[in-house]
Coordinates of C-alpha atoms in Angstrom, one line a residue:
X1 CA -6.1 -12.1 -23.4
X2 CA -6.1 -15.5 -21.8
X3 CA -2.7 -16.3 -23.3
X4 CA -1.3 -13.0 -22.1
X5 CA -2.8 -13.6 -18.6
X6 CA -1.3 -17.0 -18.5
X7 CA 2.2 -15.7 -19.4
X8 CA 2.0 -12.9 -16.8
X9 CA 0.7 -15.4 -14.2
X10 CA 3.7 -17.6 -14.9
X11 CA 6.1 -14.7 -14.5
X12 CA 4.4 -13.9 -11.2
X13 CA 5.0 -17.5 -10.1
X14 CA 8.7 -16.9 -10.5
X15 CA 8.8 -13.4 -9.0
X16 CA 6.7 -14.3 -6.0
X17 CA 8.5 -17.6 -5.3
X18 CA 10.5 -18.4 -2.2
X19 CA 13.4 -15.9 -3.2
X20 CA 11.0 -12.9 -3.1
X21 CA 9.3 -14.1 0.1
X22 CA 12.7 -14.6 1.8
X23 CA 13.9 -11.2 0.6
X24 CA 10.8 -9.3 1.6
X25 CA 10.2 -10.9 5.0
X26 CA 13.9 -11.2 5.6
X27 CA 14.3 -7.5 5.1
X28 CA 11.4 -6.7 7.4
X29 CA 12.8 -8.9 10.2
X30 CA 16.4 -7.8 9.7
X31 CA 15.4 -4.1 9.9
X32 CA 13.2 -4.8 12.9
X33 CA 16.2 -6.3 14.7
X34 CA 19.0 -3.8 13.8
X35 CA 16.6 -0.8 14.4
X36 CA 15.6 -2.2 17.8
X37 CA 12.0 -2.8 17.1
X38 CA 10.7 0.6 15.9
X39 CA 7.2 -0.9 16.3
X40 CA 7.6 0.1 20.0
X41 CA 7.4 3.7 19.0
X42 CA 4.1 3.4 17.1
X43 CA 2.1 5.6 19.5
X44 CA 4.8 8.3 19.3
X45 CA 4.7 8.0 15.6
X46 CA 0.9 8.5 15.6
X47 CA 1.3 11.6 17.8
X48 CA 4.0 13.0 15.4
X49 CA 1.8 12.4 12.4
X50 CA -0.7 15.0 13.6
X51 CA 1.9 17.4 14.9
X52 CA 3.0 20.3 12.7
X53 CA 6.7 21.0 12.2
X54 CA 6.7 24.7 11.5
X55 CA 9.8 26.3 9.8
X56 CA 10.9 23.0 8.3
X57 CA 11.6 22.6 4.6
X58 CA 9.1 20.7 2.5
X59 CA 6.1 21.0 0.2
X60 CA 3.4 19.6 2.5
X61 CA 2.9 18.9 6.2
X62 CA 3.8 15.6 7.7
X63 CA 0.1 14.8 8.0
X64 CA -0.4 15.8 4.4
X65 CA 2.4 13.4 3.3
X66 CA 1.0 10.6 5.5
X67 CA -2.5 11.2 4.2
X68 CA -1.4 11.0 0.6
X69 CA 0.6 7.9 1.4
X70 CA -2.3 6.3 3.2
X71 CA -4.6 7.3 0.3
X72 CA -2.3 5.4 -2.0
X73 CA -2.1 2.3 0.2
X74 CA -5.6 2.1 1.7
X75 CA -7.3 0.9 -1.4
X76 CA -8.5 -2.2 -3.2
X77 CA -5.8 -4.2 -1.5
X78 CA -7.6 -3.7 1.8
X79 CA -10.9 -4.9 0.6
X80 CA -10.8 -6.9 -2.6
X81 CA -7.1 -7.7 -2.1
X82 CA -7.8 -9.5 1.2
X83 CA -10.7 -11.3 -0.4
X84 CA -8.5 -12.4 -3.3
X85 CA -5.9 -13.6 -0.9
X86 CA -8.5 -15.7 1.0
X87 CA -10.0 -17.0 -2.2
X88 CA -6.6 -18.1 -3.6
X89 CA -4.7 -18.9 -0.5
X90 CA -7.3 -19.8 2.1
X91 CA -8.1 -18.2 5.4
X92 CA -4.5 -18.6 6.5
X93 CA -3.4 -15.9 4.0
X94 CA -5.0 -13.4 6.4
X95 CA -2.3 -14.2 9.0
X96 CA 0.5 -13.8 6.5
X97 CA -0.9 -10.6 5.3
X98 CA -1.2 -9.3 8.8
X99 CA 2.3 -10.5 9.8
X100 CA 3.8 -8.7 6.7
X101 CA 2.2 -5.5 8.1
X102 CA 3.6 -5.9 11.6
X103 CA 7.2 -6.4 10.5
X104 CA 6.7 -4.0 7.6
X105 CA 6.4 -1.1 10.0
X106 CA 10.2 -1.3 10.4
X107 CA 10.7 -1.3 6.6
X108 CA 8.3 1.7 6.1
X109 CA 10.3 3.5 8.9
X110 CA 13.6 2.8 7.0
X111 CA 12.1 4.0 3.7
X112 CA 10.9 7.3 5.2
X113 CA 14.2 7.9 6.8
X114 CA 16.2 7.5 3.5
X115 CA 13.6 9.6 1.6
X116 CA 14.4 12.6 3.8
X117 CA 18.1 11.8 4.0
X118 CA 18.7 11.8 0.3
X119 CA 16.0 14.1 -1.0
X120 CA 17.0 17.0 -3.3
X121 CA 15.6 20.5 -3.7
X122 CA 14.9 21.8 -7.2
X123 CA 15.6 25.3 -8.5
X124 CA 12.0 26.3 -7.7
X125 CA 12.2 25.0 -4.1
X126 CA 10.3 21.7 -4.6
X127 CA 11.5 18.6 -2.7
X128 CA 12.1 15.4 -4.7
X129 CA 13.0 12.0 -3.2
X130 CA 12.4 8.3 -3.0
X131 CA 14.3 5.1 -3.6
X132 CA 15.7 6.3 -6.9
X133 CA 17.5 9.1 -5.1
X134 CA 18.6 6.9 -2.3
X135 CA 20.0 4.4 -4.9
X136 CA 21.7 7.2 -6.8
X137 CA 23.0 9.5 -4.1
X138 CA 23.5 6.9 -1.3
X139 CA 24.9 4.0 -3.2
X140 CA 26.0 5.6 -6.5
X141 CA 23.7 3.1 -8.4
X142 CA 22.2 5.5 -10.9
X143 CA 21.2 2.6 -13.2
X144 CA 19.3 0.9 -10.4
X145 CA 17.6 4.2 -9.6
X146 CA 16.5 4.4 -13.3
X147 CA 15.2 0.8 -13.1
X148 CA 13.2 1.6 -10.0
X149 CA 11.7 4.8 -11.5
X150 CA 10.7 2.8 -14.6
X151 CA 9.1 0.1 -12.6
X152 CA 7.3 2.7 -10.5
X153 CA 6.0 4.5 -13.5
X154 CA 4.6 1.3 -14.9
X155 CA 3.3 0.2 -11.6
X156 CA 1.3 3.4 -11.2
X157 CA -0.8 2.3 -14.2
X158 CA -1.4 -1.1 -12.5
X159 CA -1.6 -1.0 -8.7
X160 CA -2.4 2.6 -8.6
X161 CA -4.8 3.1 -11.5
X162 CA -6.3 0.3 -13.5
X163 CA -6.8 -2.1 -10.5
X164 CA -8.6 0.6 -8.5
X165 CA -10.8 1.8 -11.4
X166 CA -11.6 -1.8 -12.3
X167 CA -12.7 -2.5 -8.7
X168 CA -15.0 0.6 -8.6
X169 CA -16.6 -0.1 -12.0
X170 CA -17.1 -3.8 -11.3
X171 CA -18.8 -3.3 -7.9
X172 CA -20.9 -0.4 -9.3
X173 CA -22.2 -2.6 -12.1
X174 CA -22.9 -5.6 -9.9
X175 CA -24.6 -3.4 -7.2
X176 CA -26.4 -0.7 -9.2
X177 CA -26.1 -1.9 -12.9
X178 CA -24.1 1.2 -13.8
X179 CA -22.3 0.5 -17.1
X180 CA -18.6 0.2 -16.6
X181 CA -17.8 2.8 -19.2
X182 CA -20.1 5.3 -17.5
X183 CA -18.4 4.8 -14.1
X184 CA -15.1 4.9 -15.9
X185 CA -15.9 8.4 -17.3
X186 CA -17.0 9.6 -13.9
X187 CA -13.8 8.5 -12.3
X188 CA -11.8 10.1 -15.1
X189 CA -13.4 13.4 -14.5
X190 CA -12.9 13.4 -10.8
X191 CA -9.3 12.3 -11.1
X192 CA -8.6 15.1 -13.6
X193 CA -10.1 17.7 -11.3
X194 CA -7.7 16.8 -8.5
X195 CA -4.4 15.7 -10.0
X196 CA -4.1 18.7 -12.3
X197 CA -3.3 20.8 -9.2
X198 CA -0.3 18.7 -8.3
X199 CA 0.9 17.6 -4.8
X200 CA -0.8 20.4 -2.9
X201 CA -4.2 19.6 -4.4
X202 CA -3.7 15.8 -3.9
X203 CA -2.6 16.3 -0.3
X204 CA -5.5 18.6 0.4
X205 CA -8.1 16.2 -0.9
X206 CA -6.5 13.1 0.6
X207 CA -6.2 14.9 4.0
X208 CA -10.0 15.4 4.0
X209 CA -10.9 12.0 2.5
X210 CA -8.6 9.6 4.3
X211 CA -9.8 10.2 7.9
X212 CA -13.4 10.1 6.9
X213 CA -13.2 6.9 4.9
X214 CA -11.0 5.1 7.4
X215 CA -13.2 5.9 10.4
X216 CA -16.4 5.1 8.4
X217 CA -15.0 1.7 7.2
X218 CA -13.6 0.7 10.6
X219 CA -16.8 1.5 12.5
X220 CA -18.8 -0.4 9.8
X221 CA -16.6 -3.4 10.1
X222 CA -16.9 -3.5 13.9
X223 CA -20.7 -3.4 13.4
X224 CA -20.5 -6.4 11.1
X225 CA -18.2 -8.3 13.5
X226 CA -20.7 -7.6 16.3
X227 CA -23.4 -9.2 14.1
X228 CA -21.0 -12.1 13.5
X229 CA -19.8 -12.2 17.1
X230 CA -20.6 -15.9 17.5
X231 CA -18.2 -16.7 14.6
X232 CA -15.3 -14.4 15.5
X233 CA -13.3 -16.9 17.7
X234 CA -13.9 -19.8 15.2
X235 CA -12.7 -17.4 12.4
X236 CA -9.5 -16.5 14.3
X237 CA -8.9 -20.2 15.1
X238 CA -9.4 -21.1 11.4
X239 CA -7.1 -18.3 10.2
X240 CA -4.3 -19.5 12.5
X241 CA -4.7 -23.1 11.7
X242 CA -4.7 -22.5 8.0
X243 CA -1.7 -20.2 8.1
X244 CA 0.5 -23.3 8.6
X245 CA -1.9 -26.1 7.5
X246 CA -4.1 -24.7 4.6
X247 CA -5.6 -28.2 4.1
X248 CA -7.4 -27.6 7.4
X249 CA -9.8 -25.2 5.7
X250 CA -13.3 -26.5 5.6
X251 CA -16.6 -25.5 3.9
X252 CA -16.1 -23.7 0.7
X253 CA -12.6 -22.4 1.5
X254 CA -9.8 -23.4 -0.7
X255 CA -7.3 -26.0 0.7
X256 CA -3.8 -25.9 -0.6
X257 CA -0.2 -25.8 0.3
X258 CA 1.7 -23.7 2.9
X259 CA 3.5 -22.0 0.0
X260 CA 0.3 -20.9 -1.6
X261 CA -1.2 -19.4 1.6
X262 CA 2.1 -17.7 2.4
X263 CA 2.6 -16.4 -1.1
X264 CA -0.9 -14.8 -1.5
X265 CA -0.9 -13.5 2.0
X266 CA 2.5 -11.8 1.6
X267 CA 1.9 -10.5 -1.9
X268 CA -1.5 -9.1 -0.9
X269 CA 0.1 -7.7 2.3
X270 CA 2.7 -5.9 0.2
X271 CA 0.0 -4.7 -2.2
X272 CA -1.9 -3.4 0.8
X273 CA 0.7 -1.6 2.8
X274 CA 3.5 -1.2 0.2
X275 CA 6.2 -1.6 2.9
X276 CA 9.3 -2.6 0.9
X277 CA 7.9 -1.5 -2.4
X278 CA 9.3 2.0 -2.2
X279 CA 6.3 4.0 -3.3
X280 CA 5.4 5.8 0.0
X281 CA 8.9 7.4 0.4
X282 CA 8.3 9.4 -2.8
X283 CA 5.7 11.5 -1.0
X284 CA 7.4 11.3 2.4
X285 CA 10.3 13.2 0.8
X286 CA 8.0 16.2 0.3
X287 CA 7.1 16.4 4.0
X288 CA 8.0 19.4 6.2
X289 CA 10.1 17.8 8.8
X290 CA 13.2 18.8 10.8
X291 CA 15.0 15.5 10.6
X292 CA 14.8 12.1 8.8
X293 CA 13.7 10.1 11.9
X294 CA 10.6 12.2 12.6
X295 CA 9.3 11.5 9.1
X296 CA 10.4 7.9 9.4
X297 CA 8.2 7.4 12.4
X298 CA 5.3 9.2 10.8
X299 CA 5.7 7.0 7.7
X300 CA 5.8 3.8 9.8
X301 CA 2.3 4.6 11.3
X302 CA 0.8 4.3 7.8
X303 CA 1.6 0.5 7.7
X304 CA 0.1 0.1 11.2
X305 CA -3.3 1.7 10.1
X306 CA -3.3 0.1 6.7
X307 CA -2.5 -3.6 7.4
X308 CA -2.3 -4.2 11.1
X309 CA -5.7 -2.6 11.6
X310 CA -7.8 -2.3 8.4
X311 CA -6.7 -5.5 6.6
X312 CA -7.0 -7.5 9.8
X313 CA -10.6 -6.5 10.4
X314 CA -11.4 -7.0 6.7
X315 CA -10.1 -10.5 6.9
X316 CA -12.1 -11.2 10.1
X317 CA -15.3 -9.8 8.5
X318 CA -14.9 -12.0 5.4
X319 CA -13.9 -15.2 7.2
X320 CA -16.5 -14.9 10.0
X321 CA -19.3 -14.1 7.4
X322 CA -18.2 -17.0 5.3
X323 CA -18.5 -19.3 8.4
X324 CA -21.9 -17.9 9.1
X325 CA -23.0 -18.3 5.5
X326 CA -21.4 -21.4 3.9
X327 CA -23.3 -20.7 0.6
X328 CA -21.0 -17.8 -0.2
X329 CA -19.1 -18.0 -3.5
X330 CA -15.4 -18.7 -2.9
X331 CA -14.2 -18.8 -6.5
X332 CA -13.3 -15.1 -6.9
X333 CA -11.8 -12.6 -4.5
X334 CA -14.1 -9.7 -5.6
X335 CA -17.2 -11.9 -5.5
X336 CA -16.2 -13.4 -2.1
X337 CA -15.8 -10.0 -0.6
X338 CA -19.1 -8.7 -2.0
X339 CA -20.9 -11.9 -0.8
X340 CA -19.4 -11.7 2.7
X341 CA -20.4 -8.1 3.2
X342 CA -23.9 -8.4 1.6
X343 CA -25.0 -11.1 4.0
X344 CA -25.1 -8.4 6.7
X345 CA -27.7 -5.5 6.8
X346 CA -26.1 -2.4 5.4
X347 CA -23.0 -4.4 4.6
X348 CA -23.3 -3.9 0.9
X349 CA -23.6 -0.2 1.3
X350 CA -20.6 -0.1 3.6
X351 CA -18.6 -2.1 1.0
X352 CA -19.5 0.1 -1.9
X353 CA -18.8 3.4 -0.1
X354 CA -15.5 2.0 1.3
X355 CA -14.5 0.6 -2.1
X356 CA -15.2 3.8 -3.9
X357 CA -13.4 6.1 -1.4
X358 CA -10.5 3.7 -0.9
X359 CA -9.9 3.1 -4.5
X360 CA -10.4 6.7 -5.7
X361 CA -7.9 7.9 -3.1
X362 CA -5.4 5.3 -4.2
X363 CA -5.8 6.6 -7.8
X364 CA -4.9 10.1 -6.6
X365 CA -1.9 9.1 -4.4
X366 CA -0.4 6.9 -7.1
X367 CA -0.7 9.6 -9.7
X368 CA 1.9 11.6 -7.6
X369 CA 4.2 8.6 -7.3
X370 CA 4.2 7.9 -11.0
X371 CA 4.6 11.5 -12.0
X372 CA 7.7 11.9 -9.7
X373 CA 9.2 8.7 -11.3
X374 CA 8.6 10.0 -14.8
X375 CA 10.1 13.4 -13.8
X376 CA 13.2 11.5 -12.5
X377 CA 13.5 9.7 -15.8
X378 CA 12.9 12.5 -18.2
X379 CA 12.3 15.8 -16.5
X380 CA 9.3 18.1 -15.9
X381 CA 8.3 18.2 -19.5
X382 CA 6.8 14.8 -19.2
X383 CA 4.6 15.6 -16.3
X384 CA 1.6 16.8 -18.3
X385 CA 1.7 13.9 -20.8
X386 CA 1.9 11.5 -17.9
X387 CA -1.2 13.0 -16.3
X388 CA -3.1 12.7 -19.5
X389 CA -2.1 9.0 -20.0
X390 CA -2.9 8.3 -16.4
X391 CA -6.5 9.6 -16.8
X392 CA -6.9 7.5 -19.9
X393 CA -5.7 4.5 -18.0
X394 CA -8.4 5.1 -15.4
X395 CA -11.0 4.6 -18.1
X396 CA -9.2 1.6 -19.6
X397 CA -9.0 -0.1 -16.2
X398 CA -12.7 0.3 -15.7
X399 CA -13.6 -1.9 -18.7
X400 CA -10.9 -4.6 -18.9
X401 CA -10.6 -8.0 -17.3
X402 CA -9.8 -8.0 -13.5
X403 CA -7.6 -11.1 -13.6
X404 CA -5.0 -9.7 -15.9
X405 CA -5.0 -6.4 -14.1
X406 CA -4.3 -8.1 -10.7
X407 CA -1.5 -10.3 -12.3
X408 CA 0.1 -7.3 -13.9
X409 CA -0.1 -5.4 -10.6
X410 CA 1.6 -8.2 -8.7
X411 CA 4.4 -8.3 -11.3
X412 CA 5.2 -4.6 -11.1
X413 CA 5.0 -4.7 -7.3
X414 CA 7.8 -7.3 -7.2
X415 CA 9.9 -5.5 -9.8
X416 CA 9.7 -2.3 -7.7
X417 CA 10.4 -4.0 -4.5
X418 CA 13.7 -5.7 -5.5
X419 CA 15.8 -2.5 -6.1
X420 CA 14.2 -0.8 -3.1
X421 CA 14.9 -3.6 -0.7
X422 CA 18.5 -3.8 -1.9
X423 CA 18.9 -0.1 -1.1
X424 CA 17.5 -0.6 2.4
X425 CA 19.9 -3.5 3.0
X426 CA 23.0 -1.8 1.6
X427 CA 22.3 1.5 3.4
X428 CA 21.5 -0.2 6.7
X429 CA 24.6 1.5 8.4
X430 CA 23.1 4.9 7.5
X431 CA 19.7 3.8 9.0
X432 CA 21.4 2.8 12.2
X433 CA 23.5 5.9 12.5
X434 CA 20.6 8.3 11.8
X435 CA 18.3 6.4 14.2
X436 CA 21.0 6.5 16.9
X437 CA 21.6 10.2 16.4
X438 CA 18.0 11.3 16.6
X439 CA 16.0 8.5 18.4
X440 CA 18.2 6.4 20.6
X441 CA 20.1 9.4 21.9
X442 CA 16.9 11.4 22.6
X443 CA 17.4 14.1 20.0
X444 CA 14.1 13.7 18.1
X445 CA 13.7 17.5 18.0
X446 CA 17.1 18.1 16.5
X447 CA 17.4 19.8 13.1
X448 CA 19.0 17.9 10.2
X449 CA 22.3 19.5 9.0
X450 CA 22.6 20.4 5.3

């Protein structure tokens, strides 16, 4: 396992080198500029996300699609992922993670727009879409669509399944001594009960779970920051200093190079909000919306909540707690996160509840992504076998090594992102024309023509 982990780690070093960082951040910034800073419309996007669009075609409401996408993104990346970024890249990684989210709003907007623009309706009225359809129908790159769908299906077993199950079982064992195989069996059962009902069941559960878990976690984090109030400004200062000069980290924090801080911050930022990876557009395509731009705005609000808000406060909690308690273990992301939260009264309980709800919701959301990718590759006949394998993977992820799981997840994230980012860049004229038609010209209530 160590040899395999070393090989995968080496591959990640190549995939997450400067070319990927330039491609990812470059796309974020490029789309932000050509789309005239859609971040300015974030409050309009939030309002649209809770507004029904009756009479529009789609399988689930805009809020249901957003809740499912948030369920898939607000997961381990927001808690353990941030801790891992800090443990490996230093406090400065929090800044790069946050910055990826700010500019990633534009990319998530673009992904949502193309998802509606190029979605297809099946014979039974179901909506299917995502980067594979944009690549095939928008650019004529069927082969690239197949590659994306393949990487997505594989990624669903990494970022969406095994990583999340592993995080739940590890924390459950360390906190309550529940054997990992027992927790794995419990998660399997809960997962099976939900995903067997398809997108409607997933959206219904996520629609109820996501608002509760987000509010509960955010309020809890603000309580911890209140306890650590004396260390908040020093934590912010340290994060900013280490973003450009990682060697400035003191205490037990890792000190490294700018590249390391940047790499882990951006990779964990992508893992957290998935802007540019192409996963969220798959469920965005199922939304009931009258035109592509309305759903694009709704989709963009997901990145705001996920990274700009939740990852930022998680990073502040961990860094401020680490400054307040220098004896915290900095060698492992999961242990660092657990130690930082456990130093505060009720912090461990908050972490455990947040970890379970975040990770479990991610398992549900990604089961939909993976199933749609498999359906694109081989048709509906593979849906049931995929669900069975996915449930088995939940159990496997509960008992295997965390390091290899994280490295595999990073690898598949990059492989998904490359074809998706290329589709966004090569279809940028479509993004501009659709945005001009519905947003810049004040026609946001207009109905999309067939």
